[in-house]
Amino acid sequence: MSASRQGKSAADDAVSPGQPKAPGTTGSPRTPGSPGVSRTPGASGSPQESHARSWSGPGWGFLAKLLIMMVVNAIGVMAILSAYNAGSWVVLAVLVVLLLAADIIYFARRALPLKYLYPGLVFLAVFQMFTLVYTGYVAFTNYGTGHLGSMEQAVDAALIQAEQRVEDSPSYPLAVVRDGNDLGFAINDEGVVRIGTTEDPLEAVGGAVVDDSGTPVEVPDWEVVPRTDLFTDAALQERVVELRVPVSEAAEDGSIRTREGSTGSIYSSSLEWDPASTTLTDTETGTVYSPDDRGNFVSGDGERLAAGWYVPVGFDNFVRAFTDTAYAGPLLQVTVWTFAFGALTVLTSFGLGLLFAMIYNDPRVRGQKVLRTIMILPYAFPAFMSALLWRGMLNSEFGVINEWFFFGSGIDWLGDPWLAKFVILWVNLWLSYPYWFLVSTGALQGLPSDVSEAARIDGAGRWRQFRSITLPLLMISTAPLAIASFAFNFNNFTIIFMLTGGGPAFPGASVPLGSTDILISAIYQISGVSGGRADYGLASALSIIVFIVIGIISALAFRQTRKLEEI
């Protein structure tokens, strides 16, 4: 007899033999609204309807849902309009779908699970999936310095970069104006004051006041920058000299620039853009620059303009990481050191933590609580602060390590490639062993004591007990943590960046990589975030390679750890 059948019989038997049965309680299944079945809302049968689903009572739940959805729709519409203005059609389509889905899910009577899952799914898509997909997209492009926008933006940049002062350009009386942090020029163009900024071309304004020399001194809604500020503020002077105010919407009309802050002249580009043939022509030399399939304007003799645009390049970034003479050698050394750093860090910190755990787990040790608290103090200190402190202590000239322990010798701990690697392993050991001390202490206390007792009775020594009993049993619980620790240290950017910054640099290398760089810090250097030339395409390709390597190693390692459970 099945369990359900037994339960049903027990329920039937619960009714006393002489007790009259209500209609509908025997012989036919109960259905909502069946005769003889009275219901109190929310007391039995179907669950009570949510306050947010319909107007009931004061209606606070329904009003709260309406208010939240109004805010969500307002933010969603604002994001959609922003994507429309930016011309990001894929983002716009995704936003429309997400907003419609949100309205359908939260105003429909069904799809109850989705009401709880939808916010989490959206965050997963935005912060995880989008990042992965976009990184993959960039890895197959030449996105980087010189290739940061579309072809139209590259044409504008090329026209601006080739600007020169027009020989017969008049000198306009000029005043530098500002609105908060925005700077602009106000010029007197034959009695008409015109104002413009980097983003907005010159436009006539009314109500401006000029002095006897024709220089604007008062401009509505703008502050005229005093000349004393220009003379005393070097940063402001640099901004004013670099300021370029377009004469009109057309880049070919040139721009107003100034050298001394009191007069402005028209600067025009020596290049001429031909939209029909998509070529740029140097009007002085007659050189024609045509677009190539790599996002560059190239002349017939191979000369290339600095401004370019990003285009798909297939697997070139992946191939370049292994074949480019500038990157291949340094990246190979970085890869080898990354594996060595991850493996040695796990082995040394696990070994030291386990050793201390076994020592302080011995019941003969007095003051175990105090000693264990002291042992984990490095773990409680922020890692990046520890790395900075160690960097100061290891300074070859002023560090206390050389002063206290090496008789004031000038050992260049951070400047020698091998010493720098040793220092990184040492500092990371100092930071990591408390973690393994805690893990091993907990795991040791969970081991069955009768197994070790039986081995001791059979004559096994301490080393034999550790090698054949303690360590295998310990690995069952700690092996997954060791794999996770290896994956963490494989991408341990903090210790590298704070302690050595990836240095010392490879001698003679033309790329910004050093002897202690690991792959993640190399990606940071190549990306150009820290300055210099950026190559986002190559950095994204390396990120994908690291992701694949970590995934393969983790999968293989976790597969091996299952065998430990069979012990």
PDB file of N, CA and C in Angstrom, residues 345-388:
ATOM      1  N   THR A 345      52.297  29.949  -3.217  1.00  0.00           N
ATOM      2  CA  THR A 345      51.561  30.625  -2.148  1.00  0.00           C
ATOM      3  C   THR A 345      50.649  29.654  -1.411  1.00  0.00           C
ATOM      4  N   VAL A 346      49.931  28.826  -2.158  1.00  0.00           N
ATOM      5  CA  VAL A 346      49.023  27.867  -1.507  1.00  0.00           C
ATOM      6  C   VAL A 346      49.808  26.832  -0.717  1.00  0.00           C
ATOM      7  N   LEU A 347      50.868  26.299  -1.312  1.00  0.00           N
ATOM      8  CA  LEU A 347      51.633  25.243  -0.633  1.00  0.00           C
ATOM      9  C   LEU A 347      52.296  25.761   0.636  1.00  0.00           C
ATOM     10  N   THR A 348      52.952  26.912   0.559  1.00  0.00           N
ATOM     11  CA  THR A 348      53.668  27.431   1.737  1.00  0.00           C
ATOM     12  C   THR A 348      52.711  27.863   2.838  1.00  0.00           C
ATOM     13  N   SER A 349      51.659  28.579   2.472  1.00  0.00           N
ATOM     14  CA  SER A 349      50.728  29.054   3.501  1.00  0.00           C
ATOM     15  C   SER A 349      49.947  27.898   4.109  1.00  0.00           C
ATOM     16  N   PHE A 350      49.574  26.912   3.285  1.00  0.00           N
ATOM     17  CA  PHE A 350      48.870  25.743   3.825  1.00  0.00           C
ATOM     18  C   PHE A 350      49.796  24.944   4.745  1.00  0.00           C
ATOM     19  N   GLY A 351      51.041  24.759   4.315  1.00  0.00           N
ATOM     20  CA  GLY A 351      51.978  23.997   5.144  1.00  0.00           C
ATOM     21  C   GLY A 351      52.253  24.669   6.472  1.00  0.00           C
ATOM     22  N   LEU A 352      52.507  25.992   6.456  1.00  0.00           N
ATOM     23  CA  LEU A 352      52.784  26.695   7.701  1.00  0.00           C
ATOM     24  C   LEU A 352      51.553  26.762   8.597  1.00  0.00           C
ATOM     25  N   GLY A 353      50.402  27.009   8.012  1.00  0.00           N
ATOM     26  CA  GLY A 353      49.183  27.053   8.815  1.00  0.00           C
ATOM     27  C   GLY A 353      48.865  25.715   9.448  1.00  0.00           C
ATOM     28  N   LEU A 354      49.055  24.621   8.684  1.00  0.00           N
ATOM     29  CA  LEU A 354      48.808  23.291   9.223  1.00  0.00           C
ATOM     30  C   LEU A 354      49.796  22.952  10.331  1.00  0.00           C
ATOM     31  N   LEU A 355      51.067  23.325  10.130  1.00  0.00           N
ATOM     32  CA  LEU A 355      52.071  23.064  11.160  1.00  0.00           C
ATOM     33  C   LEU A 355      51.712  23.751  12.475  1.00  0.00           C
ATOM     34  N   PHE A 356      51.373  25.038  12.402  1.00  0.00           N
ATOM     35  CA  PHE A 356      50.994  25.765  13.613  1.00  0.00           C
ATOM     36  C   PHE A 356      49.715  25.212  14.223  1.00  0.00           C
ATOM     37  N   ALA A 357      48.781  24.794  13.367  1.00  0.00           N
ATOM     38  CA  ALA A 357      47.526  24.240  13.882  1.00  0.00           C
ATOM     39  C   ALA A 357      47.778  22.956  14.661  1.00  0.00           C
ATOM     40  N   MET A 358      48.669  22.094  14.144  1.00  0.00           N
ATOM     41  CA  MET A 358      48.973  20.837  14.837  1.00  0.00           C
ATOM     42  C   MET A 358      49.705  21.110  16.149  1.00  0.00           C
ATOM     43  N   ILE A 359      50.581  22.130  16.125  1.00  0.00           N
ATOM     44  CA  ILE A 359      51.312  22.448  17.360  1.00  0.00           C
ATOM     45  C   ILE A 359      50.366  22.972  18.427  1.00  0.00           C
ATOM     46  N   TYR A 360      49.525  23.920  18.043  1.00  0.00           N
ATOM     47  CA  TYR A 360      48.653  24.557  19.039  1.00  0.00           C
ATOM     48  C   TYR A 360      47.381  23.763  19.296  1.00  0.00           C
ATOM     49  N   ASN A 361      47.221  22.645  18.598  1.00  0.00           N
ATOM     50  CA  ASN A 361      46.103  21.753  18.890  1.00  0.00           C
ATOM     51  C   ASN A 361      46.494  20.689  19.915  1.00  0.00           C
ATOM     52  N   ASP A 362      47.775  20.646  20.261  1.00  0.00           N
ATOM     53  CA  ASP A 362      48.252  19.672  21.248  1.00  0.00           C
ATOM     54  C   ASP A 362      47.748  20.083  22.634  1.00  0.00           C
ATOM     55  N   PRO A 363      47.088  19.176  23.338  1.00  0.00           N
ATOM     56  CA  PRO A 363      46.534  19.545  24.652  1.00  0.00           C
ATOM     57  C   PRO A 363      47.602  19.921  25.664  1.00  0.00           C
ATOM     58  N   ARG A 364      48.861  19.591  25.396  1.00  0.00           N
ATOM     59  CA  ARG A 364      49.912  19.935  26.355  1.00  0.00           C
ATOM     60  C   ARG A 364      50.312  21.412  26.287  1.00  0.00           C
ATOM     61  N   VAL A 365      49.891  22.117  25.216  1.00  0.00           N
ATOM     62  CA  VAL A 365      50.226  23.535  25.076  1.00  0.00           C
ATOM     63  C   VAL A 365      49.311  24.357  25.970  1.00  0.00           C
ATOM     64  N   ARG A 366      49.872  25.205  26.812  1.00  0.00           N
ATOM     65  CA  ARG A 366      49.095  26.071  27.689  1.00  0.00           C
ATOM     66  C   ARG A 366      48.778  27.387  26.976  1.00  0.00           C
ATOM     67  N   GLY A 367      47.665  27.994  27.372  1.00  0.00           N
ATOM     68  CA  GLY A 367      47.279  29.299  26.809  1.00  0.00           C
ATOM     69  C   GLY A 367      46.938  29.228  25.334  1.00  0.00           C
ATOM     70  N   GLN A 368      46.233  28.172  24.928  1.00  0.00           N
ATOM     71  CA  GLN A 368      45.939  27.990  23.507  1.00  0.00           C
ATOM     72  C   GLN A 368      45.089  29.135  22.932  1.00  0.00           C
ATOM     73  N   LYS A 369      44.114  29.629  23.714  1.00  0.00           N
ATOM     74  CA  LYS A 369      43.229  30.678  23.191  1.00  0.00           C
ATOM     75  C   LYS A 369      44.007  31.962  22.898  1.00  0.00           C
ATOM     76  N   VAL A 370      44.893  32.322  23.822  1.00  0.00           N
ATOM     77  CA  VAL A 370      45.682  33.540  23.627  1.00  0.00           C
ATOM     78  C   VAL A 370      46.626  33.377  22.437  1.00  0.00           C
ATOM     79  N   LEU A 371      47.290  32.232  22.372  1.00  0.00           N
ATOM     80  CA  LEU A 371      48.236  32.003  21.286  1.00  0.00           C
ATOM     81  C   LEU A 371      47.535  31.967  19.924  1.00  0.00           C
ATOM     82  N   ARG A 372      46.372  31.336  19.872  1.00  0.00           N
ATOM     83  CA  ARG A 372      45.642  31.282  18.601  1.00  0.00           C
ATOM     84  C   ARG A 372      45.186  32.674  18.182  1.00  0.00           C
ATOM     85  N   THR A 373      44.788  33.498  19.137  1.00  0.00           N
ATOM     86  CA  THR A 373      44.379  34.874  18.812  1.00  0.00           C
ATOM     87  C   THR A 373      45.543  35.661  18.224  1.00  0.00           C
ATOM     88  N   ILE A 374      46.715  35.491  18.809  1.00  0.00           N
ATOM     89  CA  ILE A 374      47.896  36.205  18.290  1.00  0.00           C
ATOM     90  C   ILE A 374      48.238  35.718  16.889  1.00  0.00           C
ATOM     91  N   MET A 375      48.053  34.410  16.657  1.00  0.00           N
ATOM     92  CA  MET A 375      48.429  33.850  15.354  1.00  0.00           C
ATOM     93  C   MET A 375      47.596  34.415  14.208  1.00  0.00           C
ATOM     94  N   ILE A 376      46.363  34.804  14.480  1.00  0.00           N
ATOM     95  CA  ILE A 376      45.491  35.243  13.379  1.00  0.00           C
ATOM     96  C   ILE A 376      45.489  36.763  13.227  1.00  0.00           C
ATOM     97  N   LEU A 377      46.321  37.474  13.979  1.00  0.00           N
ATOM     98  CA  LEU A 377      46.334  38.933  13.861  1.00  0.00           C
ATOM     99  C   LEU A 377      46.660  39.415  12.442  1.00  0.00           C
ATOM    100  N   PRO A 378      47.645  38.835  11.725  1.00  0.00           N
ATOM    101  CA  PRO A 378      47.893  39.298  10.341  1.00  0.00           C
ATOM    102  C   PRO A 378      46.675  39.176   9.445  1.00  0.00           C
ATOM    103  N   TYR A 379      45.820  38.188   9.744  1.00  0.00           N
ATOM    104  CA  TYR A 379      44.627  37.968   8.919  1.00  0.00           C
ATOM    105  C   TYR A 379      43.603  39.078   9.131  1.00  0.00           C
ATOM    106  N   ALA A 380      43.640  39.699  10.330  1.00  0.00           N
ATOM    107  CA  ALA A 380      42.671  40.750  10.642  1.00  0.00           C
ATOM    108  C   ALA A 380      43.092  42.106  10.102  1.00  0.00           C
ATOM    109  N   PHE A 381      44.342  42.238   9.656  1.00  0.00           N
ATOM    110  CA  PHE A 381      44.843  43.509   9.147  1.00  0.00           C
ATOM    111  C   PHE A 381      44.572  43.586   7.650  1.00  0.00           C
ATOM    112  N   PRO A 382      44.095  44.744   7.135  1.00  0.00           N
ATOM    113  CA  PRO A 382      43.821  44.855   5.683  1.00  0.00           C
ATOM    114  C   PRO A 382      45.050  44.507   4.847  1.00  0.00           C
ATOM    115  N   ALA A 383      44.848  43.698   3.834  1.00  0.00           N
ATOM    116  CA  ALA A 383      45.974  43.199   3.031  1.00  0.00           C
ATOM    117  C   ALA A 383      46.720  44.321   2.334  1.00  0.00           C
ATOM    118  N   PHE A 384      45.987  45.293   1.798  1.00  0.00           N
ATOM    119  CA  PHE A 384      46.695  46.344   1.053  1.00  0.00           C
ATOM    120  C   PHE A 384      47.519  47.222   1.986  1.00  0.00           C
ATOM    121  N   MET A 385      47.042  47.385   3.247  1.00  0.00           N
ATOM    122  CA  MET A 385      47.841  48.156   4.196  1.00  0.00           C
ATOM    123  C   MET A 385      49.099  47.378   4.589  1.00  0.00           C
ATOM    124  N   SER A 386      48.952  46.069   4.769  1.00  0.00           N
ATOM    125  CA  SER A 386      50.116  45.247   5.098  1.00  0.00           C
ATOM    126  C   SER A 386      51.152  45.315   3.983  1.00  0.00           C
ATOM    127  N   ALA A 387      50.665  45.257   2.735  1.00  0.00           N
ATOM    128  CA  ALA A 387      51.600  45.316   1.607  1.00  0.00           C
ATOM    129  C   ALA A 387      52.341  46.653   1.578  1.00  0.00           C
ATOM    130  N   LEU A 388      51.636  47.743   1.861  1.00  0.00           N
ATOM    131  CA  LEU A 388      52.291  49.054   1.865  1.00  0.00           C
ATOM    132  C   LEU A 388      53.311  49.153   2.999  1.00  0.00           C
TER     133      LEU A 388
END
